Structures are given as structure tokens and as C-alpha cells.
Amino acid sequence: MTSQTADGGRAPSMQDVARLAGVSLGTVSHALNKPEKVSARSLQKVLAAVEQLGFVPNSAARSLAAGSSSTVGLVLTDIDNSLFVDIARGAEDEARTSGHALLLANSDVDFKRQESYLDIFDEARVAGILFTPLNASLEGVDRVRRHGRRIVLVNYAGGRQDCCAVLSDEEYGGYMAARHLLELGRRRLLFAGGPEEFHAVKERRNGALRAVMEAGNATLEIISSRRLKSDEGRKIAAEVTGRPADRVPDGILSPSDRIAAGVIHELMARGLRVPEDVAVIGYDNNHFATEVAISMSTVAQDGHKMGAEAINLLLDEIRNPRHEHRILTLKPRLIPRESTLGPSGRPVPEEDGRLPLEA
Amino acid sequence: MTSQTADGGRAPSMQDVARLAGVSLGTVSHALNKPEKVSARSLQKVLAAVEQLGFVPNSAARSLAAGSSSTVGLVLTDIDNSLFVDIARGAEDEARTSGHALLLANSDVDFKRQESYLDIFDEARVAGILFTPLNASLEGVDRVRRHGRRIVLVNYAGGRQDCCAVLSDEEYGGYMAARHLLELGRRRLLFAGGPEEFHAVKERRNGALRAVMEAGNATLEIISSRRLKSDEGRKIAAEVTGRPADRVPDGILSPSDRIAAGVIHELMARGLRVPEDVAVIGYDNNHFATEVAISMSTVAQDGHKMGAEAINLLLDEIRNPRHEHRILTLKPRLIPRESTLGPSGRPVPEEDGRLPLEA
DNA sequence: GAATCCAGATGAAGCGCTTCAATTTAGCAA
DNA sequence: TTGCTAAATTGAAGCGCTTCATCTGGATTC
């Protein structure tokens, strides 16, 4: 246990370990990487020397010599949105079971940062990259792929078919949300907020539209907004409640939980009852969705699974020489809670404090 | 602009660039790293060759040869707590201005993961590590420091003086929170929730106690809880509201915003008015603190600044041979909002949707 | 015109590891 | 004992880069 301080400055190398253990360099490497290829005696000598010197393998040297690394890079859009947190966790859990470490980079919704992190992982010759791209040019994807880097897109793929991707069926999510409101008897629906340029927003809106069309006797009004934050929801709610009673929507769906939260609070502040007067449903199942005044109904994308599946696709691409690119589209799930069901939708907290994700 | 596909499999190396540019290996390296040391003609030839080959430097080889890397690793406790998100952003912003990339690792409140990520950064010979440790053994810190790795502790230091750290004055934060309630005329205070083993919880409680002592004519009741989640807040609120009126607290402070959110919602559900009957204040200024029914008063630690300062300490340790370890303790700030001030505390959203952090 | 200088360019050494061909050792049957 | 195979070990080559001592040639000086 007596690791010694960096004596002489230089950290101990495998060569030092070999010397101390009285074996060759190659044997040390074998002992450390494929112990079964080495006699018990050598193994033990090596391990003892490693311990005594406090040897730490140099992963730069390793990946240079081996020509590859075992870490996987994940470039995230926005660490502040719990969907991405879930994706990161799912990826991390899955990567870990196969002995890969997951390093994160947060582009913070900034295109230049996003590209720069892609390059960093590219330069580091990581085993592969998981990438949740902004709704923008996917040139970075081409760039790193040209260098032979493996990459899996998550959450958005801009229609690309030439690499693996894990997506969420946004249209269906919007459909479910609207359908849910319709089934509760709501007829004057409002799709509240979101910039139409966002692929996800547009798809969700399309889905909602489809549900309303199918129903026949209902309407869908659309009010868009520049961003997806809660104050946009407040503004929209303020606007619609100022109308004559027969033009106030009785069901509001929003492409983000944040907007929905704003809507709910503003409605309540203006004396409307949720869901009796207006039912509200959000999207994303953000972790705060149960911290609002009344727990929010929402559409959940299983971020954890998205991350895990993305890792699986990546691993197949790494290990399977006959790998073929696949696009996985996961179905989101409806999670009705109080904001559409009323008190009966009150979730029962589980022992670990997380909420059951089943509808 | 014609980068070619990985011809023959191998990615182009500096050697290839040198050959194509008609200069030596060393010149390519110089051209890329210290362009001012190279003639304009060579520089241009090199750049052209780089472009043509689609050359990407191999950072493993670089850091092996140079003996150091320029990336900084940040091992985070919990990516799901917005304090850590802020820390990551602050660190990232600051690191970027000095040309360092910031890679994140999320230990997800798991000691083994935390240690494993420390080792990964250690093995990668990163320029330095920023570390928000769990409230547990700091052996990992010793381990990596023995290997000569630089490390700065953030948010918790377990009393260590032998490395740089950026902390928040938890005791003072608790003091401010309690003081705020007292100044609003509240006298029967409740400190709601939190496991006493957490250093931060204990300190905040101590601060609250000090404020109450100073005031003289007030009391502080303490109810602890196993975790820091909102349902604990609901339970506690349910319990205290069942009491005879003169034993119901008129001011509640909690060591986490999540608990405070639970408290607020349960109080409201039981017909109590916040803040008229009970004023509530949380801690952390989590990003959802303004998404709850009424915006929450809270104590904010400036995570962004913590991250930025941690990077600065690290950079000094890297660059300054006469570096001395320093512990920076930042003062948290009180952010009164509706849950203590009533409607007048309603925040005015700024243009970018974030709330002003000034009290 | 010789001596001096210096920006630039060069080439080789070496960073710490993996890997592979070559070699040694052990294991065992005849 | 011999011969043969399998297992274990060795040593060297080389991954792609930085760096440093060395060299080159043109400009500057007297």
C-alpha cells in the first residue's frame, strides 16, 4: 500500500514496474490486460510491483499504441434539460456494463461549442461519439465520420439515414397528448408555444393536428412563441383567459413542460381551475414536472432508454464487422397526472422518490 | 476543401502532411503549434496540406509526447441538481477563455463511479481536475495528488487545507434564510428536512440557529428527513398543519428547494396561504424555483462563479510555479420571492427568460 | 570579403504503451 | 532420454507527436 510520491518527478512507467518485478515490459502489459495469458507467478509479481510503485497506466500512451481508446464521448445539447440528463444516465449505465467510460461535453445550445467538442472527441480518437445535435447543420457529423470516427445521433437526425440514430416519435407524442385531451371530452384545444423551426415542435403539432382531425368535432388553435420557457406559457395563458368564455380553450397542450408550467400557474392565478376549466398537458416529463402546483400530465420520452440504445448501436458498430446502420424510433408514453385528471391523477411517490413512469 | 476519406484505413499523420507539404516533420509541428516560429511560406504550405488531407491531430500522441494535456476534467456529483449544472457552465466558460476544454463526468451520487472517473482523468493525464466530492472519504483526492495530478475541490472540502477549494458559506446561508423570516416578523420557525449527515445541511441548520438565538424571542424547530426530495416536504407540511393553531410554524426554511416546493404545495393543498400564514424559503435557487405555484424565495449559491473560480485556481496552480493553495469561500445570496414576500416578490422575467439573481 | 548572427528548418530521440514474431520453458507421450 | 506441442516470456518495432540540438543560408557588420 506504500505508493510513493512522484520521486524525481516522473510518474512510474511500465518499464519501472517491469524492472521491479523482474520481468519484461511485454509481460507487464500482458499481466495488466490479459491476465489469463500470464503465469500466476508473474501476475503476482507484477501486481505487487504496481502496488508498490503506485503505477497508473498512461491512457494516452495506451490509446496511441493500441490505436484506439475505450472511452465514449457524449456531446449534449443542454445539460439543463432533464431529457438530456436522462440520456446521459442511460448511456452511462449501459456503457459501464461493457467497460466503457462515458465522458460528457455540454454544448449549451451553442453551435460552435458543439462542433468544438466533436473535434475534441475526434482528436482523442474515442471509441465512438454519441451526439444530440442542435436543429442545425450536421456538418460536424460528416467531418468526424470522414475521419473514421463512429457516431450515433440521438434525439434528432435531420433525416439522415447514413448513420445510426435513436429518435423519439414526436408526431405520435403530439397525437397522444391531443388524443388524451379529446378523450377527456375537451373540444377547444390550444397548442401553446414553441418555435416552429424546431423539428420536434413541428412534429408534435402535426400529431396534435392529426388527432383533432380524426376526432372531427374539435378545433386546434396554435399560438407559437420564440422560446420554450415558462414565461411564454404565462403570456399565452394570460391572453386566452381574457377572451369571451366560449373562446377560452378547455384543453391546452404544450411542446414543453416549462411552458405548460407557466400556463398552469397563470391560469390558476386568474382563478381558473385546472383541470376542471382547462386541462393542461406538457411534454418531456421533466424532473420538475411533479414539483409544480399540481402535478403535470405530460408525454415522456424515455431518455434513459434512448441513451442506452444509442450505446448499444455504437457497440455493435464497434464490434460487429457486418454492422448495418439502424434508426431506432422509440414511442413516447403518455403520463396523465393531476393537470388533466384532477386529484385522482395524483402520483404515488415510490420509495426512492422517483415517480412511476407508467401511465 | 477536398478532405479525402480514410484511404487505406489509416488516418493521415503529421508525417503525411510533412511529405505533402515538402517540409520536415518538425516544421509541421511548429506550424501547428507556434506559427510565429515558422516562415509564412512554410506555414501556408503546411496549412494547405492539412486541409487537403483532412488531417486531424492525434491528441493521445500529442499529450504523450508533450507529457501533458490541455483538457480539464470535472467530476460532478449530480448532473440533475442545477447547482452542479451552473458549476459546470461556469467552469466551461472560464476554461474556454484560456483554451482548455472541459470534459464532464457524472458520478450520479455514487462513490464508486466518482472514484472511477477520478482515475480515468488521472490516467488521461489531464491538465487538472475539478471535483465536487460526495460527503464521504476523500481518498481519491490523495490518490490522484500522489500521482502529481492537480485537483481543485468544489462545494465540499471536508476541512482539507492541502489543496485549492471553492466553497460556499453554508452557515451564513442558513443564517440569512432564518434572518429573512425573522425580519418579516415570523417567530415560530421550522427547519424542514435534510439528513444531518450532510455537511451542508448541518451548517445551514447551525446558521439558522444562530439567527434565532440572536433574535431572542423566536424558536426554531427541527425536523429532519432521509432525503432532500419534495415528498419529504409534503410529509413534513402535512404533519405540522395537523397541529393546534398556535403550534403551527409561521416560517419554514428548508435546506433544499425541492423540499420547500413540497412544503409549499402541501400547505396550499391544505388551505393555508403562503406566505400570509406560513412563509417558506428554500435553498439552492434551483432552476425550477420559479416554475412552482408561487415563485420560491431561496438562498442562491453562485454556481457559475464557483466553477469559474475553481478553474482560475487550477490555472494558477498550472502556470504559477510559486502557487499556493487557497480556499475560496463565497457568500451565498438571499433571493426573496413570492413565497416569503407575497405578490410583491413576483419576479420580472428578463428578456432572455432567466431571472435576475439580485435580491 | 571575412566574420558574425539569427530566423528557419531539420532530423532524431523519445514519450509509455501494445503487439507480434521469435524464443525459451514446461508438459507430457513414447 | 528424445521429440514434440503448448504455454509463457521476451525484445523490438512502432503508434504520432514534441522538442532540442544541430545545421543552413541569407542578412548585417566592420
PDB file of C-alpha atoms in Angstrom, chain A residues 3-6 11 54 56-61 63-64 78-80 82 85 88-89 92-93 96 101-106 108 113 116-117 120-125 146-147 226-227 229-231 234 258 261 265-266 287-288 290-293 346 349 351-353, chain B residues 3-6 11 54 56-61 63-64 78-80 82 85 88-89 92-93 96 101-106 108 113 116-117 120-125 146-147 226-227 229-231 234 258 261 265-266 287-288 290-293 346 349 351-353:
ATOM      1  CA  SER A   3       2.600   4.178  -3.060  1.00  0.00           C
ATOM      2  CA  GLN A   4       5.463   6.536  -3.230  1.00  0.00           C
ATOM      3  CA  THR A   5       5.331  10.175  -4.109  1.00  0.00           C
ATOM      4  CA  ALA A   6       6.347  11.148  -7.588  1.00  0.00           C
ATOM      5  CA  ALA A  11       5.466   9.089 -12.793  1.00  0.00           C
ATOM      6  CA  GLY A  54       1.668   3.342  -7.334  1.00  0.00           C
ATOM      7  CA  VAL A  56      -1.049   4.397 -13.090  1.00  0.00           C
ATOM      8  CA  PRO A  57      -1.283   3.394 -16.719  1.00  0.00           C
ATOM      9  CA  ASN A  58      -0.978   6.268 -19.144  1.00  0.00           C
ATOM     10  CA  SER A  59      -4.087   6.154 -21.250  1.00  0.00           C
ATOM     11  CA  ALA A  60      -2.605   8.457 -23.869  1.00  0.00           C
ATOM     12  CA  ALA A  61       0.236   6.057 -24.482  1.00  0.00           C
ATOM     13  CA  SER A  63      -4.501   4.503 -26.962  1.00  0.00           C
ATOM     14  CA  LEU A  64      -1.658   5.663 -29.126  1.00  0.00           C
ATOM     15  CA  ASP A  78     -28.401  21.157 -22.911  1.00  0.00           C
ATOM     16  CA  ILE A  79     -27.450  19.728 -19.606  1.00  0.00           C
ATOM     17  CA  ASP A  80     -30.197  21.822 -18.051  1.00  0.00           C
ATOM     18  CA  SER A  82     -33.676  16.729 -17.831  1.00  0.00           C
ATOM     19  CA  VAL A  85     -29.751  14.203 -18.191  1.00  0.00           C
ATOM     20  CA  ALA A  88     -26.626  10.754 -20.256  1.00  0.00           C
ATOM     21  CA  ARG A  89     -27.571   8.436 -17.433  1.00  0.00           C
ATOM     22  CA  GLU A  92     -23.543   5.902 -18.845  1.00  0.00           C
ATOM     23  CA  ASP A  93     -25.232   2.886 -17.298  1.00  0.00           C
ATOM     24  CA  ARG A  96     -20.373   0.932 -17.921  1.00  0.00           C
ATOM     25  CA  ALA A 101     -16.255   5.150 -19.728  1.00  0.00           C
ATOM     26  CA  LEU A 102     -18.554   7.939 -20.779  1.00  0.00           C
ATOM     27  CA  LEU A 103     -17.259  11.466 -20.944  1.00  0.00           C
ATOM     28  CA  LEU A 104     -19.722  14.300 -21.366  1.00  0.00           C
ATOM     29  CA  ALA A 105     -19.471  17.610 -23.123  1.00  0.00           C
ATOM     30  CA  ASN A 106     -22.171  20.228 -22.881  1.00  0.00           C
ATOM     31  CA  ASP A 108     -25.085  24.539 -24.090  1.00  0.00           C
ATOM     32  CA  ARG A 113     -19.167  24.667 -28.836  1.00  0.00           C
ATOM     33  CA  SER A 116     -15.528  22.088 -30.983  1.00  0.00           C
ATOM     34  CA  TYR A 117     -16.429  19.220 -28.689  1.00  0.00           C
ATOM     35  CA  ILE A 120     -12.040  17.172 -29.266  1.00  0.00           C
ATOM     36  CA  PHE A 121     -13.515  13.706 -29.137  1.00  0.00           C
ATOM     37  CA  ASP A 122     -12.406  13.158 -32.694  1.00  0.00           C
ATOM     38  CA  GLU A 123      -8.849  14.159 -31.880  1.00  0.00           C
ATOM     39  CA  ALA A 124      -8.895  11.964 -28.838  1.00  0.00           C
ATOM     40  CA  ARG A 125      -9.723   9.033 -31.112  1.00  0.00           C
ATOM     41  CA  ARG A 146     -14.730  11.134 -42.689  1.00  0.00           C
ATOM     42  CA  HIS A 147     -12.034  10.587 -40.117  1.00  0.00           C
ATOM     43  CA  ARG A 226     -39.975  32.256 -29.583  1.00  0.00           C
ATOM     44  CA  ARG A 227     -38.736  30.032 -26.832  1.00  0.00           C
ATOM     45  CA  LYS A 229     -39.670  28.818 -21.266  1.00  0.00           C
ATOM     46  CA  SER A 230     -42.381  29.197 -18.677  1.00  0.00           C
ATOM     47  CA  ASP A 231     -42.982  32.906 -19.066  1.00  0.00           C
ATOM     48  CA  ARG A 234     -47.799  32.651 -18.731  1.00  0.00           C
ATOM     49  CA  ARG A 258     -41.772  24.564 -18.881  1.00  0.00           C
ATOM     50  CA  ALA A 261     -45.985  25.018 -16.028  1.00  0.00           C
ATOM     51  CA  HIS A 265     -49.735  28.837 -12.876  1.00  0.00           C
ATOM     52  CA  GLU A 266     -51.126  31.737 -14.822  1.00  0.00           C
ATOM     53  CA  HIS A 287     -37.903  16.174 -13.480  1.00  0.00           C
ATOM     54  CA  PHE A 288     -39.667  19.188 -12.090  1.00  0.00           C
ATOM     55  CA  THR A 290     -44.101  16.832 -10.266  1.00  0.00           C
ATOM     56  CA  GLU A 291     -42.838  19.828  -8.308  1.00  0.00           C
ATOM     57  CA  VAL A 292     -45.348  22.252  -9.755  1.00  0.00           C
ATOM     58  CA  ALA A 293     -48.557  23.296  -8.021  1.00  0.00           C
ATOM     59  CA  ARG A 346     -52.089  12.410  -8.088  1.00  0.00           C
ATOM     60  CA  PRO A 349     -44.306   8.538  -4.803  1.00  0.00           C
ATOM     61  CA  GLU A 351     -39.795   4.539  -2.151  1.00  0.00           C
ATOM     62  CA  ASP A 352     -36.877   6.094  -3.980  1.00  0.00           C
ATOM     63  CA  GLY A 353     -38.715   9.306  -4.557  1.00  0.00           C
TER      64      GLY A 353
ATOM     65  CA  SER B   3     -10.670  16.071 -47.454  1.00  0.00           C
ATOM     66  CA  GLN B   4     -10.295  12.528 -48.509  1.00  0.00           C
ATOM     67  CA  THR B   5     -11.835   9.526 -46.917  1.00  0.00           C
ATOM     68  CA  ALA B   6      -9.642   7.416 -44.697  1.00  0.00           C
ATOM     69  CA  ALA B  11      -5.817   8.406 -40.688  1.00  0.00           C
ATOM     70  CA  GLY B  54      -8.159  16.316 -43.738  1.00  0.00           C
ATOM     71  CA  VAL B  56      -6.697  15.726 -37.501  1.00  0.00           C
ATOM     72  CA  PRO B  57      -4.043  15.865 -34.822  1.00  0.00           C
ATOM     73  CA  ASN B  58      -3.954  12.881 -32.550  1.00  0.00           C
ATOM     74  CA  SER B  59      -4.337  14.223 -29.056  1.00  0.00           C
ATOM     75  CA  ALA B  60      -3.138  10.991 -27.491  1.00  0.00           C
ATOM     76  CA  ALA B  61       0.158  11.232 -29.322  1.00  0.00           C
ATOM     77  CA  SER B  63      -0.124  14.542 -24.855  1.00  0.00           C
ATOM     78  CA  LEU B  64       2.176  11.569 -24.728  1.00  0.00           C
ATOM     79  CA  ASP B  78     -25.264  15.126  -9.628  1.00  0.00           C
ATOM     80  CA  ILE B  79     -25.993  16.479 -13.025  1.00  0.00           C
ATOM     81  CA  ASP B  80     -29.650  16.620 -12.054  1.00  0.00           C
ATOM     82  CA  SER B  82     -28.949  22.676 -11.181  1.00  0.00           C
ATOM     83  CA  VAL B  85     -25.122  22.489 -13.884  1.00  0.00           C
ATOM     84  CA  ALA B  88     -20.183  23.123 -14.993  1.00  0.00           C
ATOM     85  CA  ARG B  89     -21.181  26.112 -17.053  1.00  0.00           C
ATOM     86  CA  GLU B  92     -16.642  25.632 -19.023  1.00  0.00           C
ATOM     87  CA  ASP B  93     -16.891  29.329 -19.803  1.00  0.00           C
ATOM     88  CA  ARG B  96     -12.697  28.103 -22.747  1.00  0.00           C
ATOM     89  CA  ALA B 101     -11.558  22.049 -22.979  1.00  0.00           C
ATOM     90  CA  LEU B 102     -13.743  20.844 -20.154  1.00  0.00           C
ATOM     91  CA  LEU B 103     -14.863  17.250 -20.065  1.00  0.00           C
ATOM     92  CA  LEU B 104     -17.551  16.236 -17.606  1.00  0.00           C
ATOM     93  CA  ALA B 105     -18.151  13.056 -15.724  1.00  0.00           C
ATOM     94  CA  ASN B 106     -21.261  12.475 -13.681  1.00  0.00           C
ATOM     95  CA  ASP B 108     -24.534  10.337 -10.048  1.00  0.00           C
ATOM     96  CA  ARG B 113     -18.360   5.952 -10.075  1.00  0.00           C
ATOM     97  CA  SER B 116     -13.554   5.558 -11.238  1.00  0.00           C
ATOM     98  CA  TYR B 117     -13.910   8.861 -13.048  1.00  0.00           C
ATOM     99  CA  ILE B 120      -9.932   7.978 -15.742  1.00  0.00           C
ATOM    100  CA  PHE B 121      -8.942  11.617 -15.682  1.00  0.00           C
ATOM    101  CA  ASP B 122      -5.825  10.668 -13.784  1.00  0.00           C
ATOM    102  CA  GLU B 123      -4.864   8.075 -16.363  1.00  0.00           C
ATOM    103  CA  ALA B 124      -5.551  10.540 -19.132  1.00  0.00           C
ATOM    104  CA  ARG B 125      -3.004  12.863 -17.522  1.00  0.00           C
ATOM    105  CA  ARG B 146       0.146  11.413  -5.222  1.00  0.00           C
ATOM    106  CA  HIS B 147       0.380  10.933  -8.935  1.00  0.00           C
ATOM    107  CA  ARG B 226     -33.742  10.992   4.971  1.00  0.00           C
ATOM    108  CA  ARG B 227     -33.529  12.709   1.632  1.00  0.00           C
ATOM    109  CA  LYS B 229     -36.839  15.415  -2.248  1.00  0.00           C
ATOM    110  CA  SER B 230     -40.178  17.123  -2.436  1.00  0.00           C
ATOM    111  CA  ASP B 231     -42.300  14.372  -0.967  1.00  0.00           C
ATOM    112  CA  ARG B 234     -45.091  17.290   1.705  1.00  0.00           C
ATOM    113  CA  ARG B 258     -37.180  20.516  -3.671  1.00  0.00           C
ATOM    114  CA  ALA B 261     -41.564  23.052  -3.131  1.00  0.00           C
ATOM    115  CA  HIS B 265     -47.734  22.686  -2.351  1.00  0.00           C
ATOM    116  CA  GLU B 266     -48.886  20.684   0.612  1.00  0.00           C
ATOM    117  CA  HIS B 287     -33.734  26.372 -11.965  1.00  0.00           C
ATOM    118  CA  PHE B 288     -37.238  25.184 -11.292  1.00  0.00           C
ATOM    119  CA  THR B 290     -39.589  29.909 -10.435  1.00  0.00           C
ATOM    120  CA  GLU B 291     -41.722  27.224 -12.034  1.00  0.00           C
ATOM    121  CA  VAL B 292     -43.575  26.315  -8.861  1.00  0.00           C
ATOM    122  CA  ALA B 293     -47.018  27.578  -7.960  1.00  0.00           C
ATOM    123  CA  ARG B 346     -43.037  38.308  -8.094  1.00  0.00           C
ATOM    124  CA  PRO B 349     -38.635  37.943 -16.255  1.00  0.00           C
ATOM    125  CA  GLU B 351     -35.547  39.319 -21.900  1.00  0.00           C
ATOM    126  CA  ASP B 352     -33.651  36.039 -22.025  1.00  0.00           C
ATOM    127  CA  GLY B 353     -36.067  34.348 -19.710  1.00  0.00           C
TER     128      GLY B 353
END
